[in-house]
Amino acid sequence: MSLLRLAWRNVLRQKRRTALLSLVVVYVTVAVLFMFGFLDGYGESLVEAYAEYVEAPVVVAREVWWQDPDPENGFRELPAVAHPLVQAATPRLSLYALLRSPYRMQGGVVLGVDPQGEKVLSRVPFRVGEGRWLQGPGEVVLGHRLAERLDVRVGERLVVETGKEALGLLVVGLVRSGVGNVDFGGVYLHLEDARKLSGGRVGATYLALKVPRGKEEGVAKALNQVLPEGLRAKAVWELMGPIRADYEGSRLFYVPLLGLFMLLAAVAVVSTTYVSVRERLREFAVAESLGLSPARLAGQVALEAALASGLGLLAGLLLGYALLGYTSTHDVFGPLMRLSVELLPEAGLSEHLYTSSRPIYALYASLLVAVSALLALLFPGRLVLRLDPSRYVKGE
């Protein structure tokens, strides 16, 4: 009988112990899959919010503007940007301003845009929940939560002051995007109005580029090789600011924690195997007397631990991927994210978060089986290697 068949028969013979070991592995496997799926889903949610709503996939600006985002450091003339993966480009002019309604006033960042160009690059024009998107100068579109704070409605006028100029603009639309930065602070007006408010000497503060998803960093690096001196392109990850550090910190914290979690589960499997081996030392002594070498018996112990863990792994993968499949299509975390947006309206968080599901998670979780088998070979297996068959055969 092969070693594998012998180990499998022993795993089936000790059903209660095998079930206990498998449950531990199922629990850890589901936890590993869900944690990686949640972290990746959170990262994708951030990238989508910043690339499609708050910023852009790639932004090109003058080096001095990156260091000091004063409109005076913007473009007098727009640069020519050429790359095969750039699908669209539109100028934007951002500047700090005071927003004054008939009842309240508040400071903020206003964004001058080309209304048609913005439709190609951003999802904001398609998230206008009340009224309409910009059509020409003299109009402004606000995030709906900002409009509530200013106590202003569609059809009313809003004064925008910058210290150099002031304009009275007609509120034509309110945006309901589900992204904190946009709903709580979005102020969109025509590029011509933004140029007037900046003093008229600046054409745009930066150029927003649309590139395929996942190609942002590569395009930014390629552009930085060919852009004229004094210009720099940044990909969406560089535009996130502190929220990127928060995300990367969470990942650095959870990955070692999951590794420790898996190690503890492997120790639980091995400790149970150790007890099982001690109870079966007479059985091993008889097998060794019949001709099985100590090394093969130690390998059998490791195989039993690996098979019991493997059963748990299979069940855990089925359960874990089913859970990821459900949470990647249903907005289970919506209430939690809406609370986060309320608490951190300027972090760029989205009100919706869907988990990610990738095949590589199965490889991460399968490491638990490998570690369990290795530890079983090192510890319960050593009991078998040091076994004195004559002592146990005699029943001493």
Short mmCIF file of C-alpha atoms in Angstrom, two decimals:
data_model
loop_
_atom_site.label_atom_id
_atom_site.label_comp_id
_atom_site.label_asym_id
_atom_site.label_seq_id
_atom_site.Cartn_x
_atom_site.Cartn_y
_atom_site.Cartn_z
CA MET A 1 0.00 0.00 0.00
CA SER A 2 1.45 3.41 -0.94
CA LEU A 3 2.27 5.95 1.75
CA LEU A 4 -0.40 8.32 0.44
CA ARG A 5 -3.15 5.68 0.57
CA LEU A 6 -2.09 4.68 4.07
CA ALA A 7 -2.15 8.32 5.27
CA TRP A 8 -5.55 8.90 3.61
CA ARG A 9 -6.99 5.79 5.30
CA ASN A 10 -5.80 7.05 8.71
CA VAL A 11 -7.30 10.49 8.05
CA LEU A 12 -10.68 8.89 7.31
CA ARG A 13 -10.40 6.50 10.24
CA GLN A 14 -10.07 9.39 12.73
CA LYS A 15 -13.09 11.35 11.58
CA ARG A 16 -13.58 13.48 14.68
CA ARG A 17 -9.96 14.61 14.81
CA THR A 18 -9.87 15.25 11.06
CA ALA A 19 -13.03 17.34 11.32
CA LEU A 20 -11.52 19.41 14.13
CA LEU A 21 -8.33 20.06 12.17
CA SER A 22 -10.27 20.90 9.02
CA LEU A 23 -12.49 23.40 10.85
CA VAL A 24 -9.44 25.33 12.03
CA VAL A 25 -8.10 25.46 8.45
CA VAL A 26 -11.52 26.43 7.05
CA TYR A 27 -11.72 29.35 9.47
CA VAL A 28 -8.23 30.62 8.64
CA THR A 29 -8.66 30.12 4.88
CA VAL A 30 -11.90 32.13 4.83
CA ALA A 31 -10.24 34.84 6.94
CA VAL A 32 -7.22 35.03 4.57
CA LEU A 33 -9.37 35.21 1.43
CA PHE A 34 -11.75 37.76 2.85
CA MET A 35 -9.02 40.02 4.24
CA PHE A 36 -7.08 40.13 0.95
CA GLY A 37 -10.33 40.62 -0.99
CA PHE A 38 -11.39 43.45 1.29
CA LEU A 39 -8.01 45.23 1.14
CA ASP A 40 -7.78 44.96 -2.65
CA GLY A 41 -11.40 46.07 -3.01
CA TYR A 42 -10.72 49.06 -0.78
CA GLY A 43 -7.67 49.99 -2.87
CA GLU A 44 -9.64 49.67 -6.13
CA SER A 45 -12.40 51.82 -4.65
CA LEU A 46 -9.87 54.54 -3.82
CA VAL A 47 -8.30 54.41 -7.29
CA GLU A 48 -11.70 54.62 -8.96
CA ALA A 49 -12.80 57.55 -6.78
CA TYR A 50 -9.63 59.56 -7.44
CA ALA A 51 -9.28 58.62 -11.13
CA GLU A 52 -12.94 59.09 -12.10
CA TYR A 53 -14.20 61.77 -9.69
CA VAL A 54 -11.67 63.64 -7.54
CA GLU A 55 -8.58 63.86 -9.78
CA ALA A 56 -7.74 62.03 -13.02
CA PRO A 57 -5.85 58.88 -14.07
CA VAL A 58 -2.79 61.04 -14.93
CA VAL A 59 -2.18 64.75 -14.31
CA VAL A 60 0.48 66.90 -16.04
CA ALA A 61 1.47 70.20 -14.43
CA ARG A 62 4.44 72.48 -13.99
CA GLU A 63 6.94 71.39 -11.35
CA VAL A 64 6.47 74.68 -9.50
CA TRP A 65 2.69 74.11 -9.35
CA TRP A 66 3.19 70.69 -7.75
CA GLN A 67 5.30 72.41 -5.10
CA ASP A 68 2.99 75.43 -4.71
CA PRO A 69 -0.54 75.00 -6.18
CA ASP A 70 -0.98 78.73 -6.76
CA PRO A 71 -2.84 79.47 -10.05
CA GLU A 72 0.02 81.83 -10.95
CA ASN A 73 2.19 78.70 -11.27
CA GLY A 74 -0.12 77.20 -13.89
CA PHE A 75 0.13 77.08 -17.70
CA ARG A 76 0.04 80.22 -19.80
CA GLU A 77 -0.18 77.92 -22.82
CA LEU A 78 -1.20 74.26 -22.73
CA PRO A 79 1.63 71.77 -23.46
CA ALA A 80 1.37 69.14 -26.18
CA VAL A 81 1.16 65.66 -24.65
CA ALA A 82 1.57 62.64 -26.90
CA HIS A 83 1.42 58.98 -25.84
CA PRO A 84 -0.34 56.04 -27.54
CA LEU A 85 -2.33 55.21 -24.38
CA VAL A 86 -3.64 58.73 -23.75
CA GLN A 87 -7.31 58.50 -24.73
CA ALA A 88 -8.35 62.06 -23.85
CA ALA A 89 -6.97 65.26 -22.34
CA THR A 90 -8.75 68.26 -20.88
CA PRO A 91 -7.48 71.41 -19.13
CA ARG A 92 -8.55 72.30 -15.60
CA LEU A 93 -7.98 75.40 -13.50
CA SER A 94 -8.24 74.99 -9.74
CA LEU A 95 -8.13 77.86 -7.31
CA TYR A 96 -9.12 78.67 -3.76
CA ALA A 97 -12.18 80.88 -3.40
CA LEU A 98 -14.79 82.12 -0.99
CA LEU A 99 -18.31 80.92 -1.75
CA ARG A 100 -21.06 83.28 -0.65
CA SER A 101 -24.78 82.50 -0.78
CA PRO A 102 -27.51 84.89 0.46
CA TYR A 103 -27.36 83.11 3.83
CA ARG A 104 -23.92 81.59 4.38
CA MET A 105 -20.35 81.59 3.14
CA GLN A 106 -17.60 78.98 3.04
CA GLY A 107 -14.13 78.64 1.64
CA GLY A 108 -13.22 75.91 -0.84
CA VAL A 109 -11.47 74.89 -4.04
CA VAL A 110 -13.31 75.64 -7.28
CA LEU A 111 -12.51 73.78 -10.48
CA GLY A 112 -12.76 75.45 -13.85
CA VAL A 113 -13.46 72.83 -16.53
CA ASP A 114 -14.28 72.43 -20.19
CA PRO A 115 -17.87 71.03 -19.91
CA GLN A 116 -17.59 68.79 -22.99
CA GLY A 117 -14.03 67.64 -22.30
CA GLU A 118 -15.03 66.75 -18.74
CA LYS A 119 -17.72 64.38 -20.02
CA VAL A 120 -15.04 62.31 -21.74
CA LEU A 121 -12.71 62.16 -18.76
CA SER A 122 -14.81 62.28 -15.57
CA ARG A 123 -17.98 60.66 -14.24
CA VAL A 124 -18.99 63.81 -12.36
CA PRO A 125 -21.09 65.24 -15.26
CA PHE A 126 -23.14 62.02 -15.22
CA ARG A 127 -23.80 62.15 -11.48
CA VAL A 128 -25.83 65.35 -11.50
CA GLY A 129 -28.80 64.36 -9.38
CA GLU A 130 -30.73 67.63 -9.63
CA GLY A 131 -30.66 70.19 -12.47
CA ARG A 132 -28.08 69.72 -15.24
CA TRP A 133 -24.37 69.80 -16.04
CA LEU A 134 -22.54 72.97 -17.14
CA GLN A 135 -23.27 74.32 -20.60
CA GLY A 136 -21.51 77.70 -20.66
CA PRO A 137 -20.01 80.58 -18.66
CA GLY A 138 -22.01 82.13 -15.82
CA GLU A 139 -23.03 78.74 -14.37
CA VAL A 140 -21.88 76.63 -11.45
CA VAL A 141 -22.53 73.04 -10.35
CA LEU A 142 -22.13 72.09 -6.69
CA GLY A 143 -21.85 68.92 -4.64
CA HIS A 144 -25.24 68.41 -3.01
CA ARG A 145 -23.89 68.34 0.56
CA LEU A 146 -21.97 71.58 -0.05
CA ALA A 147 -25.17 73.15 -1.39
CA GLU A 148 -26.94 72.15 1.84
CA ARG A 149 -24.20 73.81 3.90
CA LEU A 150 -24.41 77.00 1.82
CA ASP A 151 -28.23 76.82 1.85
CA VAL A 152 -28.39 77.34 -1.90
CA ARG A 153 -30.58 75.58 -4.47
CA VAL A 154 -30.79 75.07 -8.22
CA GLY A 155 -31.89 78.33 -9.86
CA GLU A 156 -30.35 80.55 -7.15
CA ARG A 157 -27.15 82.55 -7.46
CA LEU A 158 -23.82 82.01 -5.75
CA VAL A 159 -21.01 84.57 -5.48
CA VAL A 160 -17.48 83.23 -5.96
CA GLU A 161 -14.66 85.52 -4.76
CA THR A 162 -10.90 84.97 -5.11
CA GLY A 163 -9.47 88.28 -3.90
CA LYS A 164 -8.72 89.28 -7.51
CA GLU A 165 -12.17 88.93 -9.02
CA ALA A 166 -15.71 88.02 -8.02
CA LEU A 167 -18.47 86.48 -10.11
CA GLY A 168 -22.14 85.88 -9.47
CA LEU A 169 -22.94 82.45 -10.92
CA LEU A 170 -26.24 80.65 -11.44
CA VAL A 171 -26.48 77.27 -9.72
CA VAL A 172 -27.63 74.90 -12.49
CA GLY A 173 -26.98 71.47 -10.97
CA LEU A 174 -26.24 69.47 -7.81
CA VAL A 175 -23.98 66.42 -7.97
CA ARG A 176 -24.75 63.20 -6.04
CA SER A 177 -21.66 61.10 -6.74
CA GLY A 178 -21.28 59.12 -3.52
CA VAL A 179 -17.65 60.33 -3.26
CA GLY A 180 -16.93 62.52 -0.23
CA ASN A 181 -14.68 65.11 -1.89
CA VAL A 182 -17.20 65.74 -4.67
CA ASP A 183 -20.42 65.78 -2.66
CA PHE A 184 -19.02 67.81 0.26
CA GLY A 185 -16.65 70.14 -1.64
CA GLY A 186 -17.27 69.98 -5.39
CA VAL A 187 -17.55 73.37 -7.14
CA TYR A 188 -17.48 73.18 -10.96
CA LEU A 189 -17.63 76.20 -13.21
CA HIS A 190 -16.71 77.01 -16.80
CA LEU A 191 -13.01 77.32 -17.62
CA GLU A 192 -13.52 80.89 -18.89
CA ASP A 193 -15.04 81.93 -15.54
CA ALA A 194 -12.14 80.32 -13.66
CA ARG A 195 -9.66 82.25 -15.83
CA LYS A 196 -11.43 85.51 -14.98
CA LEU A 197 -11.37 84.66 -11.27
CA SER A 198 -7.62 83.92 -11.43
CA GLY A 199 -6.87 87.31 -12.95
CA GLY A 200 -6.91 86.25 -16.59
CA ARG A 201 -3.24 85.37 -16.99
CA VAL A 202 -3.49 81.62 -16.46
CA GLY A 203 -4.87 79.23 -19.08
CA ALA A 204 -5.06 76.19 -16.79
CA THR A 205 -3.31 74.86 -13.71
CA TYR A 206 -2.97 71.33 -15.05
CA LEU A 207 -3.87 68.94 -17.84
CA ALA A 208 -5.98 65.90 -16.91
CA LEU A 209 -5.37 62.76 -18.99
CA LYS A 210 -7.51 59.67 -19.44
CA VAL A 211 -5.57 56.41 -19.81
CA PRO A 212 -6.62 52.74 -19.53
CA ARG A 213 -7.14 51.34 -16.04
CA GLY A 214 -3.93 49.90 -14.60
CA LYS A 215 -1.69 51.79 -17.05
CA GLU A 216 -1.58 55.07 -15.10
CA GLU A 217 1.85 54.66 -13.55
CA GLY A 218 3.48 53.40 -16.74
CA VAL A 219 2.07 56.28 -18.80
CA ALA A 220 3.18 58.85 -16.20
CA LYS A 221 6.72 57.43 -16.20
CA ALA A 222 6.86 57.40 -20.01
CA LEU A 223 5.60 61.00 -20.21
CA ASN A 224 8.19 62.17 -17.69
CA GLN A 225 10.87 60.92 -20.09
CA VAL A 226 9.66 63.14 -22.95
CA LEU A 227 7.96 66.14 -21.33
CA PRO A 228 9.79 69.48 -21.57
CA GLU A 229 11.91 70.49 -18.59
CA GLY A 230 9.81 71.96 -15.77
CA LEU A 231 6.78 69.71 -16.42
CA ARG A 232 5.94 66.56 -14.49
CA ALA A 233 3.25 63.88 -14.83
CA LYS A 234 1.79 62.11 -11.81
CA ALA A 235 -0.30 58.94 -11.78
CA VAL A 236 -3.44 58.55 -9.70
CA TRP A 237 -1.68 56.78 -6.81
CA GLU A 238 0.58 59.82 -6.37
CA LEU A 239 -2.45 62.12 -6.30
CA MET A 240 -4.15 60.46 -3.35
CA GLY A 241 -2.11 62.15 -0.65
CA PRO A 242 -2.52 60.94 2.96
CA ILE A 243 -5.22 58.38 2.12
CA ARG A 244 -2.65 56.42 0.10
CA ALA A 245 -0.35 56.22 3.14
CA ASP A 246 -3.33 55.10 5.22
CA TYR A 247 -4.15 52.32 2.75
CA GLU A 248 -0.56 51.12 2.43
CA GLY A 249 -0.18 51.25 6.23
CA SER A 250 -3.28 49.08 6.63
CA ARG A 251 -1.88 46.56 4.16
CA LEU A 252 1.49 46.46 5.89
CA PHE A 253 -0.30 45.90 9.19
CA TYR A 254 -2.73 43.21 8.07
CA VAL A 255 -0.39 41.07 5.96
CA PRO A 256 1.99 40.17 8.84
CA LEU A 257 -1.03 39.76 11.09
CA LEU A 258 -2.51 37.23 8.67
CA GLY A 259 0.87 35.46 8.50
CA LEU A 260 0.87 35.13 12.29
CA PHE A 261 -2.77 33.97 12.15
CA MET A 262 -1.84 31.23 9.66
CA LEU A 263 1.16 30.18 11.73
CA LEU A 264 -1.02 29.80 14.85
CA ALA A 265 -3.49 27.71 12.84
CA ALA A 266 -0.65 25.51 11.59
CA VAL A 267 0.55 25.08 15.19
CA ALA A 268 -3.00 24.04 16.19
CA VAL A 269 -3.00 21.42 13.42
CA VAL A 270 0.44 20.14 14.39
CA SER A 271 -0.30 20.01 18.12
CA THR A 272 -3.38 17.89 17.44
CA THR A 273 -1.31 15.66 15.16
CA TYR A 274 1.32 15.40 17.89
CA VAL A 275 -1.26 14.10 20.38
CA SER A 276 -2.55 11.67 17.75
CA VAL A 277 0.94 10.34 17.09
CA ARG A 278 1.62 9.79 20.80
CA GLU A 279 -1.58 7.77 21.07
CA ARG A 280 -0.54 5.64 18.08
CA LEU A 281 3.12 4.94 18.94
CA ARG A 282 2.40 1.20 19.37
CA GLU A 283 0.79 1.16 15.93
CA PHE A 284 3.86 2.84 14.43
CA ALA A 285 6.17 0.40 16.26
CA VAL A 286 4.31 -2.56 14.73
CA ALA A 287 4.46 -0.98 11.28
CA GLU A 288 8.21 -0.40 11.67
CA SER A 289 8.66 -4.01 12.77
CA LEU A 290 6.89 -5.11 9.59
CA GLY A 291 9.41 -3.27 7.46
CA LEU A 292 8.38 0.37 7.12
CA SER A 293 11.36 2.65 7.71
CA PRO A 294 11.16 5.45 10.36
CA ALA A 295 11.61 8.04 7.61
CA ARG A 296 8.56 6.70 5.70
CA LEU A 297 6.50 6.66 8.90
CA ALA A 298 7.51 10.29 9.61
CA GLY A 299 6.51 11.14 6.04
CA GLN A 300 3.16 9.44 6.66
CA VAL A 301 2.58 11.70 9.70
CA ALA A 302 3.37 14.79 7.60
CA LEU A 303 1.05 13.54 4.85
CA GLU A 304 -1.80 13.00 7.34
CA ALA A 305 -1.41 16.59 8.57
CA ALA A 306 -1.29 17.87 4.99
CA LEU A 307 -4.35 15.85 3.94
CA ALA A 308 -6.41 16.99 6.94
CA SER A 309 -5.36 20.58 6.25
CA GLY A 310 -6.05 20.11 2.53
CA LEU A 311 -9.63 19.04 3.21
CA GLY A 312 -10.10 22.17 5.30
CA LEU A 313 -8.42 24.24 2.60
CA LEU A 314 -10.81 23.00 -0.11
CA ALA A 315 -13.86 23.69 2.05
CA GLY A 316 -12.42 27.07 3.06
CA LEU A 317 -11.75 28.05 -0.57
CA LEU A 318 -15.31 27.17 -1.57
CA LEU A 319 -16.77 29.11 1.34
CA GLY A 320 -14.31 32.02 1.04
CA TYR A 321 -14.76 32.57 -2.70
CA ALA A 322 -18.53 32.29 -2.30
CA LEU A 323 -18.35 35.04 0.34
CA LEU A 324 -16.13 37.19 -1.92
CA GLY A 325 -18.47 36.58 -4.84
CA TYR A 326 -21.41 37.86 -2.84
CA THR A 327 -19.64 40.90 -1.35
CA SER A 328 -18.13 41.83 -4.74
CA THR A 329 -21.61 42.23 -6.24
CA HIS A 330 -23.66 43.42 -3.25
CA ASP A 331 -23.03 46.68 -1.38
CA VAL A 332 -22.68 45.00 2.02
CA PHE A 333 -20.23 47.63 3.30
CA GLY A 334 -22.32 50.60 2.12
CA PRO A 335 -23.51 51.68 5.60
CA LEU A 336 -19.95 51.48 6.97
CA MET A 337 -18.53 53.48 4.05
CA ARG A 338 -21.27 56.12 4.27
CA LEU A 339 -20.37 56.62 7.93
CA SER A 340 -16.68 56.90 6.94
CA VAL A 341 -17.53 59.52 4.29
CA GLU A 342 -19.46 61.52 6.90
CA LEU A 343 -16.52 61.40 9.31
CA LEU A 344 -13.81 62.02 6.65
CA PRO A 345 -15.49 64.01 3.86
CA GLU A 346 -12.17 65.19 2.37
CA ALA A 347 -10.47 61.77 2.24
CA GLY A 348 -11.84 60.86 -1.20
CA LEU A 349 -13.71 57.80 0.10
CA SER A 350 -16.59 56.32 -1.84
CA GLU A 351 -19.92 55.40 -0.27
CA HIS A 352 -19.68 52.00 -1.93
CA LEU A 353 -17.07 49.29 -1.48
CA TYR A 354 -17.02 45.93 -3.21
CA THR A 355 -14.48 43.24 -2.39
CA SER A 356 -12.06 41.92 -4.99
CA SER A 357 -11.75 38.22 -5.93
CA ARG A 358 -8.48 36.96 -7.40
CA PRO A 359 -7.10 33.41 -7.92
CA ILE A 360 -3.82 34.34 -6.19
CA TYR A 361 -5.63 34.35 -2.81
CA ALA A 362 -5.89 30.54 -3.05
CA LEU A 363 -2.10 30.34 -3.30
CA TYR A 364 -1.69 32.50 -0.19
CA ALA A 365 -4.12 30.32 1.76
CA SER A 366 -2.49 27.07 0.57
CA LEU A 367 0.70 28.11 2.34
CA LEU A 368 -1.10 27.01 5.51
CA VAL A 369 -1.11 23.40 4.27
CA ALA A 370 2.58 23.53 3.42
CA VAL A 371 3.48 25.02 6.82
CA SER A 372 1.33 22.42 8.63
CA ALA A 373 3.02 19.54 6.80
CA LEU A 374 6.49 20.97 7.46
CA LEU A 375 5.82 21.46 11.17
CA ALA A 376 4.30 17.97 11.40
CA LEU A 377 7.50 16.56 9.88
CA LEU A 378 9.64 18.51 12.35
CA PHE A 379 7.74 17.74 15.56
CA PRO A 380 5.30 14.77 15.50
CA GLY A 381 7.55 13.16 12.88
CA ARG A 382 10.51 13.27 15.26
CA LEU A 383 8.57 11.15 17.72
CA VAL A 384 8.37 8.42 15.09
CA LEU A 385 12.03 8.78 14.11
CA ARG A 386 13.12 8.28 17.75
CA LEU A 387 10.74 5.37 18.29
CA ASP A 388 12.08 2.17 19.92
CA PRO A 389 9.93 -0.54 18.26
CA SER A 390 10.95 -3.35 20.64
CA ARG A 391 9.71 -1.41 23.67
CA TYR A 392 6.27 -0.65 22.24
CA VAL A 393 5.79 -4.07 20.61
CA LYS A 394 6.32 -5.66 24.02
CA GLY A 395 3.69 -3.29 25.41
CA GLU A 396 6.03 -1.48 27.82
#
